[in-house]
Short mmCIF file of C-alpha atoms and ligand atoms in Angstrom, two decimals:
data_model
loop_
_atom_site.label_atom_id
_atom_site.label_comp_id
_atom_site.label_asym_id
_atom_site.label_seq_id
_atom_site.Cartn_x
_atom_site.Cartn_y
_atom_site.Cartn_z
CA MET A 1231 -28.29 -11.01 3.86
CA ASP A 1232 -29.53 -14.53 3.05
CA THR A 1233 -28.12 -17.96 2.32
CA ASP A 1234 -26.44 -16.67 -0.91
CA THR A 1235 -24.45 -13.93 0.82
CA LEU A 1236 -20.73 -14.23 0.20
CA VAL A 1237 -18.54 -13.50 3.19
CA TYR A 1238 -15.27 -11.51 3.11
CA GLY A 1239 -13.13 -9.96 5.72
CA VAL A 1240 -9.86 -8.37 6.81
CA VAL A 1241 -7.57 -10.44 9.00
CA GLY A 1242 -4.90 -8.69 11.13
CA ASN A 1243 -3.94 -7.87 14.62
CA PRO A 1244 -5.08 -5.25 15.54
CA VAL A 1245 -7.89 -4.56 13.05
CA LYS A 1246 -10.18 -2.24 15.11
CA HIS A 1247 -8.84 0.87 13.22
CA SER A 1248 -9.31 -0.70 9.73
CA LEU A 1249 -11.44 1.25 7.22
CA SER A 1250 -11.71 -1.87 4.93
CA PRO A 1251 -15.07 -3.01 6.38
CA TYR A 1252 -16.58 0.38 5.78
CA MET A 1253 -15.14 0.64 2.24
CA HIS A 1254 -15.97 -2.88 0.96
CA ASN A 1255 -19.49 -3.01 2.48
CA LEU A 1256 -20.24 0.32 0.95
CA ALA A 1257 -18.86 -0.96 -2.41
CA PHE A 1258 -21.02 -4.09 -2.15
CA LYS A 1259 -24.12 -1.95 -1.48
CA LEU A 1260 -23.41 0.46 -4.38
CA CYS A 1261 -22.80 -2.44 -6.79
CA SER A 1262 -25.82 -4.43 -5.59
CA PHE A 1263 -23.43 -7.29 -4.79
CA ASN A 1264 -24.72 -9.74 -2.14
CA GLY A 1265 -21.61 -9.76 0.05
CA ALA A 1266 -20.72 -9.00 3.70
CA TYR A 1267 -17.31 -7.89 4.92
CA LEU A 1268 -16.12 -8.26 8.47
CA ALA A 1269 -13.05 -7.58 10.64
CA PHE A 1270 -11.30 -10.57 12.15
CA ASP A 1271 -8.73 -9.99 14.90
CA VAL A 1272 -6.52 -13.04 14.34
CA SER A 1273 -3.43 -14.14 16.19
CA ASN A 1274 -3.20 -17.70 14.73
CA ILE A 1275 -3.06 -17.25 10.91
CA GLY A 1276 -2.85 -21.05 10.19
CA GLY A 1277 -6.01 -21.66 12.23
CA CYS A 1278 -7.69 -18.76 10.45
CA ILE A 1279 -6.97 -20.35 7.02
CA GLU A 1280 -8.46 -23.62 8.16
CA GLY A 1281 -11.52 -21.59 9.22
CA VAL A 1282 -11.71 -19.94 5.85
CA ARG A 1283 -11.66 -23.30 4.11
CA SER A 1284 -14.30 -24.96 6.27
CA LEU A 1285 -16.65 -21.92 6.40
CA GLY A 1286 -16.21 -21.23 2.67
CA ILE A 1287 -15.26 -17.61 3.21
CA SER A 1288 -14.93 -16.06 -0.26
CA GLY A 1289 -11.98 -13.73 0.23
CA LEU A 1290 -9.68 -11.91 2.63
CA SER A 1291 -7.78 -8.67 2.97
CA VAL A 1292 -4.64 -9.37 4.95
CA THR A 1293 -2.81 -6.87 7.08
CA ILE A 1294 -0.10 -6.53 9.68
CA PRO A 1295 1.31 -8.87 11.04
CA HIS A 1296 0.13 -11.68 8.67
CA LYS A 1297 1.09 -10.55 5.20
CA GLU A 1298 4.30 -12.66 5.06
CA SER A 1299 3.38 -15.56 7.34
CA ILE A 1300 0.11 -16.37 5.49
CA ILE A 1301 1.98 -17.42 2.34
CA LYS A 1302 2.81 -20.96 3.44
CA PHE A 1303 -0.87 -21.74 4.18
CA LEU A 1304 -2.19 -20.81 0.72
CA ASP A 1305 -2.55 -23.08 -2.34
CA GLU A 1306 -1.28 -20.61 -4.97
CA VAL A 1307 0.52 -17.31 -4.75
CA SER A 1308 0.76 -14.75 -7.60
CA GLU A 1309 4.11 -13.71 -9.05
CA SER A 1310 3.82 -10.22 -7.75
CA ALA A 1311 3.04 -11.41 -4.18
CA LEU A 1312 6.05 -13.75 -4.31
CA LYS A 1313 8.44 -11.07 -5.53
CA ILE A 1314 7.18 -8.65 -2.87
CA GLY A 1315 7.14 -11.38 -0.25
CA ALA A 1316 3.69 -10.41 1.00
CA VAL A 1317 0.09 -11.24 0.35
CA ASN A 1318 -2.65 -8.57 1.07
CA THR A 1319 -5.48 -10.37 -0.74
CA VAL A 1320 -6.83 -13.88 -0.67
CA ILE A 1321 -9.24 -15.14 -3.23
CA ASN A 1322 -11.15 -18.39 -2.61
CA GLU A 1323 -11.77 -19.90 -6.04
CA ASN A 1324 -13.93 -22.98 -5.54
CA GLY A 1325 -11.92 -24.04 -2.48
CA VAL A 1326 -8.50 -23.08 -3.95
CA LEU A 1327 -7.00 -20.30 -1.87
CA LYS A 1328 -5.06 -17.87 -4.00
CA GLY A 1329 -2.77 -15.23 -2.54
CA ASP A 1330 -2.17 -11.98 -4.37
CA ASN A 1331 -0.82 -8.48 -3.74
CA THR A 1332 -2.61 -5.28 -4.70
CA ASP A 1333 -0.63 -2.85 -2.53
CA TRP A 1334 1.61 -1.95 -5.44
CA VAL A 1335 -1.37 -1.29 -7.66
CA GLY A 1336 -2.46 1.28 -5.08
CA VAL A 1337 0.90 3.11 -5.22
CA VAL A 1338 1.08 3.08 -9.03
CA ASN A 1339 -2.51 4.23 -9.59
CA SER A 1340 -2.41 7.02 -7.08
CA ILE A 1341 0.74 8.43 -8.68
CA LYS A 1342 -0.69 7.96 -12.17
CA ASP A 1343 -3.68 10.14 -11.21
CA ASN A 1344 -1.14 12.97 -11.15
CA THR A 1345 1.75 12.16 -13.41
CA GLU A 1346 3.55 9.58 -15.55
CA ILE A 1347 5.92 7.16 -13.90
CA LYS A 1348 7.76 5.65 -16.87
CA ASP A 1349 11.41 6.67 -17.24
CA LYS A 1350 11.17 8.99 -14.21
CA LYS A 1351 13.84 9.15 -11.51
CA VAL A 1352 12.10 7.73 -8.46
CA LEU A 1353 13.49 7.82 -4.93
CA VAL A 1354 12.03 5.44 -2.36
CA ILE A 1355 12.81 6.06 1.31
CA GLY A 1356 12.87 2.91 3.49
CA ALA A 1357 13.56 -0.74 2.92
CA GLY A 1358 10.91 -2.61 5.00
CA GLY A 1359 7.86 -4.62 3.92
CA ALA A 1360 5.91 -1.58 2.61
CA SER A 1361 8.88 -0.53 0.55
CA ARG A 1362 8.99 -3.84 -1.30
CA GLY A 1363 5.43 -3.31 -2.66
CA VAL A 1364 6.33 0.21 -3.65
CA CYS A 1365 9.59 -0.89 -5.38
CA TYR A 1366 7.75 -3.65 -7.30
CA GLY A 1367 5.18 -1.10 -8.58
CA ILE A 1368 7.81 1.43 -9.65
CA ILE A 1369 9.95 -1.17 -11.49
CA ASN A 1370 6.78 -2.52 -13.14
CA GLU A 1371 6.24 0.91 -14.57
CA ARG A 1372 9.81 1.01 -15.97
CA ALA A 1373 11.07 3.94 -13.94
CA ASN A 1374 14.62 4.42 -12.68
CA LEU A 1375 14.58 3.30 -8.99
CA PHE A 1376 16.75 4.70 -6.22
CA ILE A 1377 16.51 3.58 -2.64
CA THR A 1378 17.75 5.22 0.56
CA ASN A 1379 17.46 3.82 4.08
CA ARG A 1380 18.60 4.54 7.57
CA THR A 1381 20.31 1.14 7.71
CA ARG A 1382 22.65 0.92 4.72
CA GLU A 1383 22.87 -2.87 4.52
CA LYS A 1384 19.15 -3.34 4.35
CA GLY A 1385 18.84 -0.65 1.74
CA GLU A 1386 21.56 -2.10 -0.41
CA LEU A 1387 20.13 -5.63 -0.26
CA LEU A 1388 16.74 -4.38 -1.40
CA ALA A 1389 18.29 -2.25 -4.17
CA LYS A 1390 20.14 -5.34 -5.45
CA GLU A 1391 16.94 -7.39 -5.52
CA PHE A 1392 14.99 -4.80 -7.48
CA ASN A 1393 17.90 -3.76 -9.84
CA ALA A 1394 17.89 -0.34 -8.23
CA LYS A 1395 20.67 1.86 -6.86
CA PHE A 1396 21.20 2.52 -3.18
CA VAL A 1397 21.91 6.19 -2.36
CA ASP A 1398 23.40 7.39 0.92
CA GLU A 1399 22.96 10.73 2.57
CA LYS A 1400 25.80 12.33 0.70
CA GLU A 1401 24.74 10.99 -2.68
CA LEU A 1402 21.22 12.27 -2.07
CA LEU A 1403 22.41 15.83 -2.32
CA ASN A 1404 23.08 15.38 -6.09
CA LEU A 1405 20.45 12.87 -7.02
CA LYS A 1406 17.64 15.24 -8.14
CA PRO A 1407 14.79 12.73 -8.13
CA GLU A 1408 11.53 13.57 -9.81
CA ILE A 1409 9.24 11.42 -7.70
CA ILE A 1410 9.95 10.80 -3.97
CA ILE A 1411 8.07 8.17 -1.87
CA ASN A 1412 8.16 7.74 1.87
CA THR A 1413 7.58 4.14 2.91
CA THR A 1414 8.76 4.54 6.48
CA SER A 1415 6.44 5.21 9.45
CA VAL A 1416 8.35 8.46 10.24
CA GLY A 1417 5.82 11.26 10.57
CA MET A 1418 2.88 9.02 11.56
CA TYR A 1419 0.78 10.10 14.56
CA PRO A 1420 1.82 10.96 17.25
CA ASN A 1421 5.20 11.94 15.76
CA ILE A 1422 3.66 14.41 13.31
CA ASP A 1423 6.53 16.92 13.32
CA LYS A 1424 9.00 14.35 11.90
CA SER A 1425 10.00 13.79 8.29
CA PRO A 1426 12.41 11.09 7.06
CA LEU A 1427 14.60 13.39 4.97
CA ASN A 1428 15.78 17.03 4.94
CA LYS A 1429 13.42 19.06 2.88
CA ARG A 1430 16.07 20.25 0.40
CA ILE A 1431 15.53 16.92 -1.36
CA PHE A 1432 12.36 18.32 -2.80
CA LYS A 1433 14.14 21.12 -4.73
CA GLY A 1434 13.37 20.58 -8.41
CA ALA A 1435 11.26 17.43 -7.88
CA GLU A 1436 7.75 16.96 -9.25
CA LEU A 1437 5.77 14.74 -6.92
CA ALA A 1438 5.85 13.35 -3.33
CA LEU A 1439 3.86 10.46 -1.96
CA ASP A 1440 3.58 9.37 1.64
CA ILE A 1441 2.21 5.97 2.49
CA VAL A 1442 1.35 7.26 5.97
CA TYR A 1443 -2.24 8.47 6.02
CA ASN A 1444 -2.49 9.45 9.71
CA PRO A 1445 -2.28 12.42 9.50
CA ILE A 1446 -3.44 12.95 5.89
CA GLU A 1447 -0.94 15.74 5.42
CA THR A 1448 2.30 14.63 6.99
CA LYS A 1449 5.31 16.90 7.65
CA PHE A 1450 6.93 15.11 4.58
CA LEU A 1451 4.01 16.22 2.37
CA LYS A 1452 3.91 19.75 3.85
CA ASP A 1453 7.60 20.20 3.10
CA ALA A 1454 7.09 18.88 -0.45
CA LYS A 1455 4.21 21.32 -0.97
CA SER A 1456 6.31 24.22 0.23
CA PHE A 1457 8.70 23.42 -2.70
CA GLY A 1458 5.85 23.43 -5.20
CA LEU A 1459 5.56 19.65 -5.60
CA LYS A 1460 2.28 17.75 -6.26
CA THR A 1461 1.54 15.80 -3.15
CA VAL A 1462 -0.20 12.51 -2.89
CA SER A 1463 -1.50 11.09 0.45
CA GLY A 1464 -1.94 7.54 1.45
CA VAL A 1465 -5.69 7.78 0.95
CA GLY A 1466 -5.62 7.11 -2.91
CA MET A 1467 -3.27 4.23 -2.26
CA PHE A 1468 -5.61 2.61 0.24
CA VAL A 1469 -8.61 3.08 -2.04
CA TYR A 1470 -6.85 1.76 -5.20
CA GLN A 1471 -5.52 -1.34 -3.45
CA GLY A 1472 -9.10 -1.98 -2.29
CA GLN A 1473 -10.43 -1.41 -5.80
CA ALA A 1474 -8.03 -4.09 -7.12
CA GLN A 1475 -9.15 -6.53 -4.36
CA PHE A 1476 -12.80 -5.91 -5.04
CA ASN A 1477 -12.31 -6.54 -8.78
CA LYS A 1478 -10.50 -9.84 -8.09
CA TRP A 1479 -13.30 -10.97 -5.74
CA THR A 1480 -16.40 -9.79 -7.63
CA GLY A 1481 -15.39 -8.89 -11.19
CA LYS A 1482 -17.55 -5.77 -10.70
CA SER A 1483 -16.45 -2.22 -11.16
CA PHE A 1484 -15.59 -0.36 -7.97
CA PRO A 1485 -17.02 3.10 -7.25
CA ILE A 1486 -13.63 4.74 -7.07
CA GLN A 1487 -14.50 8.40 -7.09
CA ILE A 1488 -17.14 8.11 -4.37
CA MET A 1489 -14.86 5.93 -2.32
CA LYS A 1490 -11.97 8.44 -2.43
CA GLU A 1491 -14.23 11.13 -1.04
CA LYS A 1492 -15.85 8.93 1.59
CA ILE A 1493 -12.53 7.64 2.92
CA PHE A 1494 -10.96 11.09 2.94
CA ASN A 1495 -13.94 12.38 4.96
CA LYS A 1496 -13.74 9.37 7.31
CA LEU A 1497 -10.04 10.16 8.00
CA ILE A 1498 -10.45 13.87 8.59
CA THR A 1499 -13.29 13.30 11.00
CA LYS A 1500 -11.50 10.52 12.95
P1 ATR B 1730 7.11 -1.98 7.19
O1 ATR B 1730 6.89 -3.41 6.96
O2 ATR B 1730 5.80 -1.20 7.56
O3 ATR B 1730 7.72 -1.34 6.00
P2 ATR B 1730 9.49 -2.30 8.70
O4 ATR B 1730 9.79 -3.47 8.01
O5 ATR B 1730 9.74 -2.15 10.19
O6 ATR B 1730 8.00 -1.81 8.47
O7 ATR B 1730 10.36 -1.11 7.93
C1 ATR B 1730 10.35 0.15 8.37
C2 ATR B 1730 11.24 1.02 7.54
O8 ATR B 1730 11.20 2.32 7.98
C3 ATR B 1730 12.69 0.59 7.46
O9 ATR B 1730 13.33 0.93 6.28
C4 ATR B 1730 13.24 1.48 8.62
O10 ATR B 1730 14.67 1.76 8.54
P3 ATR B 1730 15.69 0.68 9.10
O11 ATR B 1730 15.92 -0.34 8.00
O12 ATR B 1730 16.95 1.56 9.32
O13 ATR B 1730 15.17 0.09 10.33
C5 ATR B 1730 12.50 2.76 8.42
N1 ATR B 1730 12.34 3.52 9.62
C6 ATR B 1730 11.58 3.25 10.69
N2 ATR B 1730 11.75 4.20 11.61
C7 ATR B 1730 12.62 5.07 11.13
C8 ATR B 1730 13.22 6.30 11.64
N3 ATR B 1730 12.85 6.79 12.85
N4 ATR B 1730 14.10 6.97 10.86
C9 ATR B 1730 14.47 6.48 9.70
N5 ATR B 1730 13.97 5.32 9.14
C10 ATR B 1730 13.06 4.65 9.87
#
């Protein structure tokens, strides 16, 4: 590091568990990019943004609980981030702080590693913040989007916003989706024996993706596998959203294959 080193970081609360510093510092090293990436445990996001401006920090990853509240402190926000209502990436372009969202890119690319999305019947489970990014990505790929959620009103509202159809428990029985995505935290450690839906939903489907990556193979994915589906863990999603951030910050190409292996290994040895 020297006086030319560009500084980046993840802001969240908590951030101790984050794998982003490991991932981005490794990418900087492999690309011979003079950057350093840190973890900032932040409670006051407005104050944090003032700090970014005065210190000239080059970019941020943004995580829970600041993805929505950061928006009003930024100078520009991309169309995707506005539609999703969340920023996960900040780019400091000569003092102009630009907010963007790459979470949806992570979802789309990790599915596309396995199958086409266009024109498929896609069922998204959940209607929270994470679901919004997934829905944006799926609509952007011109698939047919269906949303189900424990709380009907929330699911219906989201479906309306994304020109999708809300399906309740009864309607799910006849839906026959091809791609099924869990965006809820159901099944996350320590509740590893839980799945958001009855496993009969997987009959005849092609692929299941879980945004939960702790554990890597959730009950939801185990059930999907038992019905012969391709399964996609949250690891690819995490790495692809990082790749898109890295490209926006550095313009350099990101070592995607190496990173998938490294992050996978980090998660299984955790
Ligand atoms: P995030 O921003 O991470 O998506 P969130 O906004 O709290 O988190 O949304 C969580 C989503 O998971 C919601 O769709 C929630 O359903 P409700 O709208 O009914 O609250 C869903 N969810 C969380 N826990 C759940 C559970 N035990 N069973 C079913 N759905 C659950």
